[in-house]
């Protein structure tokens, strides 16, 4: 089906980032490693032991997420009562990520989740994340967020960008009686 708009046959495809290229492969490798490790531990220690380890991970992860969420909510309430903004960081996000990794079935994710619960590891991951984010934000052009707003525009088939805004006109409320309710 054609739209009648001319298309250029030599339009280059945008390059995929390394993350988009290797993330599916990394996820598959992680899943294979998790299954292999679970079968090895089940062979050595027995199936019920592995099942209890997985259940303990889910319970511990849910408790950690609940406490981190409660702490974040308390920090927000205290900051709002003081009239300021909440304290930056605090490690609640990394605690929640550690709890989530504990809840995911698997021993590798459990070890990663337990590592994220350690304060020195939290500080190191937090510093690395801030540096990486700061570096990427400096690389983008000032006043833009890369391609974040590209999706908000509508493109016509001829390539022109149509920008506009949506105005919703609410009908005036009827100033009379409403029809009777029937059963």
PDB file of C-alpha atoms in Angstrom, residues 80-158:
ATOM      1  CA  UNK A  80       7.588  18.936  52.808  1.00  0.00           C
ATOM      2  CA  UNK A  81       7.039  19.838  56.455  1.00  0.00           C
ATOM      3  CA  UNK A  82      10.323  21.757  56.493  1.00  0.00           C
ATOM      4  CA  UNK A  83       9.312  23.481  53.278  1.00  0.00           C
ATOM      5  CA  UNK A  84      12.325  22.289  51.308  1.00  0.00           C
ATOM      6  CA  UNK A  85      13.078  19.584  48.817  1.00  0.00           C
ATOM      7  CA  UNK A  86      13.807  15.997  49.858  1.00  0.00           C
ATOM      8  CA  UNK A  87      17.399  15.003  50.507  1.00  0.00           C
ATOM      9  CA  UNK A  88      19.081  13.962  47.319  1.00  0.00           C
ATOM     10  CA  UNK A  89      19.894  10.293  46.963  1.00  0.00           C
ATOM     11  CA  UNK A  90      19.627   8.506  50.249  1.00  0.00           C
ATOM     12  CA  UNK A  91      20.158   5.163  48.542  1.00  0.00           C
ATOM     13  CA  UNK A  92      16.472   4.285  48.544  1.00  0.00           C
ATOM     14  CA  UNK A  93      16.449   3.614  44.822  1.00  0.00           C
ATOM     15  CA  UNK A  94      19.421   1.289  45.066  1.00  0.00           C
ATOM     16  CA  UNK A  95      17.865  -0.451  48.070  1.00  0.00           C
ATOM     17  CA  UNK A  96      14.701  -1.009  46.042  1.00  0.00           C
ATOM     18  CA  UNK A  97      16.752  -2.308  43.119  1.00  0.00           C
ATOM     19  CA  UNK A  98      18.589  -4.667  45.473  1.00  0.00           C
ATOM     20  CA  UNK A  99      15.264  -5.899  46.848  1.00  0.00           C
ATOM     21  CA  UNK A 100      13.924  -6.401  43.331  1.00  0.00           C
ATOM     22  CA  UNK A 101      17.011  -8.394  42.364  1.00  0.00           C
ATOM     23  CA  UNK A 102      16.498 -10.551  45.451  1.00  0.00           C
ATOM     24  CA  UNK A 103      12.906 -11.197  44.411  1.00  0.00           C
ATOM     25  CA  UNK A 104      13.869 -12.336  40.901  1.00  0.00           C
ATOM     26  CA  UNK A 105      14.363 -16.122  40.944  1.00  0.00           C
ATOM     27  CA  UNK A 106      18.018 -17.010  40.535  1.00  0.00           C
ATOM     28  CA  UNK A 107      21.223 -17.094  42.472  1.00  0.00           C
ATOM     29  CA  UNK A 108      23.212 -14.595  40.379  1.00  0.00           C
ATOM     30  CA  UNK A 109      20.492 -11.967  40.791  1.00  0.00           C
ATOM     31  CA  UNK A 110      20.397 -12.748  44.535  1.00  0.00           C
ATOM     32  CA  UNK A 111      24.124 -12.104  44.844  1.00  0.00           C
ATOM     33  CA  UNK A 112      23.797  -8.851  42.871  1.00  0.00           C
ATOM     34  CA  UNK A 113      20.887  -7.799  45.094  1.00  0.00           C
ATOM     35  CA  UNK A 114      22.828  -8.569  48.260  1.00  0.00           C
ATOM     36  CA  UNK A 115      25.793  -6.578  46.962  1.00  0.00           C
ATOM     37  CA  UNK A 116      23.538  -3.568  46.333  1.00  0.00           C
ATOM     38  CA  UNK A 117      22.517  -3.651  49.996  1.00  0.00           C
ATOM     39  CA  UNK A 118      26.084  -2.886  51.115  1.00  0.00           C
ATOM     40  CA  UNK A 119      26.684   0.862  51.682  1.00  0.00           C
ATOM     41  CA  UNK A 120      30.136   0.997  49.986  1.00  0.00           C
ATOM     42  CA  UNK A 121      28.723  -0.664  46.880  1.00  0.00           C
ATOM     43  CA  UNK A 122      25.753   1.731  46.935  1.00  0.00           C
ATOM     44  CA  UNK A 123      28.089   4.727  47.075  1.00  0.00           C
ATOM     45  CA  UNK A 124      30.238   3.400  44.234  1.00  0.00           C
ATOM     46  CA  UNK A 125      27.234   2.620  42.017  1.00  0.00           C
ATOM     47  CA  UNK A 126      25.680   5.997  42.835  1.00  0.00           C
ATOM     48  CA  UNK A 127      28.884   7.879  41.929  1.00  0.00           C
ATOM     49  CA  UNK A 128      29.273   5.900  38.699  1.00  0.00           C
ATOM     50  CA  UNK A 129      25.644   6.551  37.738  1.00  0.00           C
ATOM     51  CA  UNK A 130      25.928  10.282  38.430  1.00  0.00           C
ATOM     52  CA  UNK A 131      29.151  10.569  36.416  1.00  0.00           C
ATOM     53  CA  UNK A 132      27.693   8.650  33.491  1.00  0.00           C
ATOM     54  CA  UNK A 133      24.473  10.659  33.485  1.00  0.00           C
ATOM     55  CA  UNK A 134      26.369  13.942  33.792  1.00  0.00           C
ATOM     56  CA  UNK A 135      28.666  12.985  30.904  1.00  0.00           C
ATOM     57  CA  UNK A 136      25.739  12.086  28.665  1.00  0.00           C
ATOM     58  CA  UNK A 137      23.823  15.241  29.507  1.00  0.00           C
ATOM     59  CA  UNK A 138      26.868  17.357  28.636  1.00  0.00           C
ATOM     60  CA  UNK A 139      27.120  15.648  25.245  1.00  0.00           C
ATOM     61  CA  UNK A 140      23.584  16.610  24.235  1.00  0.00           C
ATOM     62  CA  UNK A 141      22.905  19.995  22.729  1.00  0.00           C
ATOM     63  CA  UNK A 142      21.838  22.657  25.218  1.00  0.00           C
ATOM     64  CA  UNK A 143      18.099  23.003  25.475  1.00  0.00           C
ATOM     65  CA  UNK A 144      17.378  19.601  23.987  1.00  0.00           C
ATOM     66  CA  UNK A 145      16.993  16.157  25.394  1.00  0.00           C
ATOM     67  CA  UNK A 146      18.232  14.359  22.345  1.00  0.00           C
ATOM     68  CA  UNK A 147      15.416  12.609  20.563  1.00  0.00           C
ATOM     69  CA  UNK A 148      13.003  12.753  23.506  1.00  0.00           C
ATOM     70  CA  UNK A 149      10.732  15.279  21.833  1.00  0.00           C
ATOM     71  CA  UNK A 150      11.036  13.772  18.366  1.00  0.00           C
ATOM     72  CA  UNK A 151       8.109  11.464  19.090  1.00  0.00           C
ATOM     73  CA  UNK A 152       5.885  14.386  20.090  1.00  0.00           C
ATOM     74  CA  UNK A 153       5.863  15.724  16.533  1.00  0.00           C
ATOM     75  CA  UNK A 154       3.694  14.496  13.723  1.00  0.00           C
ATOM     76  CA  UNK A 155       5.402  13.880  10.394  1.00  0.00           C
ATOM     77  CA  UNK A 156       3.511  14.143   7.155  1.00  0.00           C
ATOM     78  CA  UNK A 157       4.345  11.663   4.392  1.00  0.00           C
ATOM     79  CA  UNK A 158       6.256  14.368   2.507  1.00  0.00           C
TER      80      UNK A 158
END
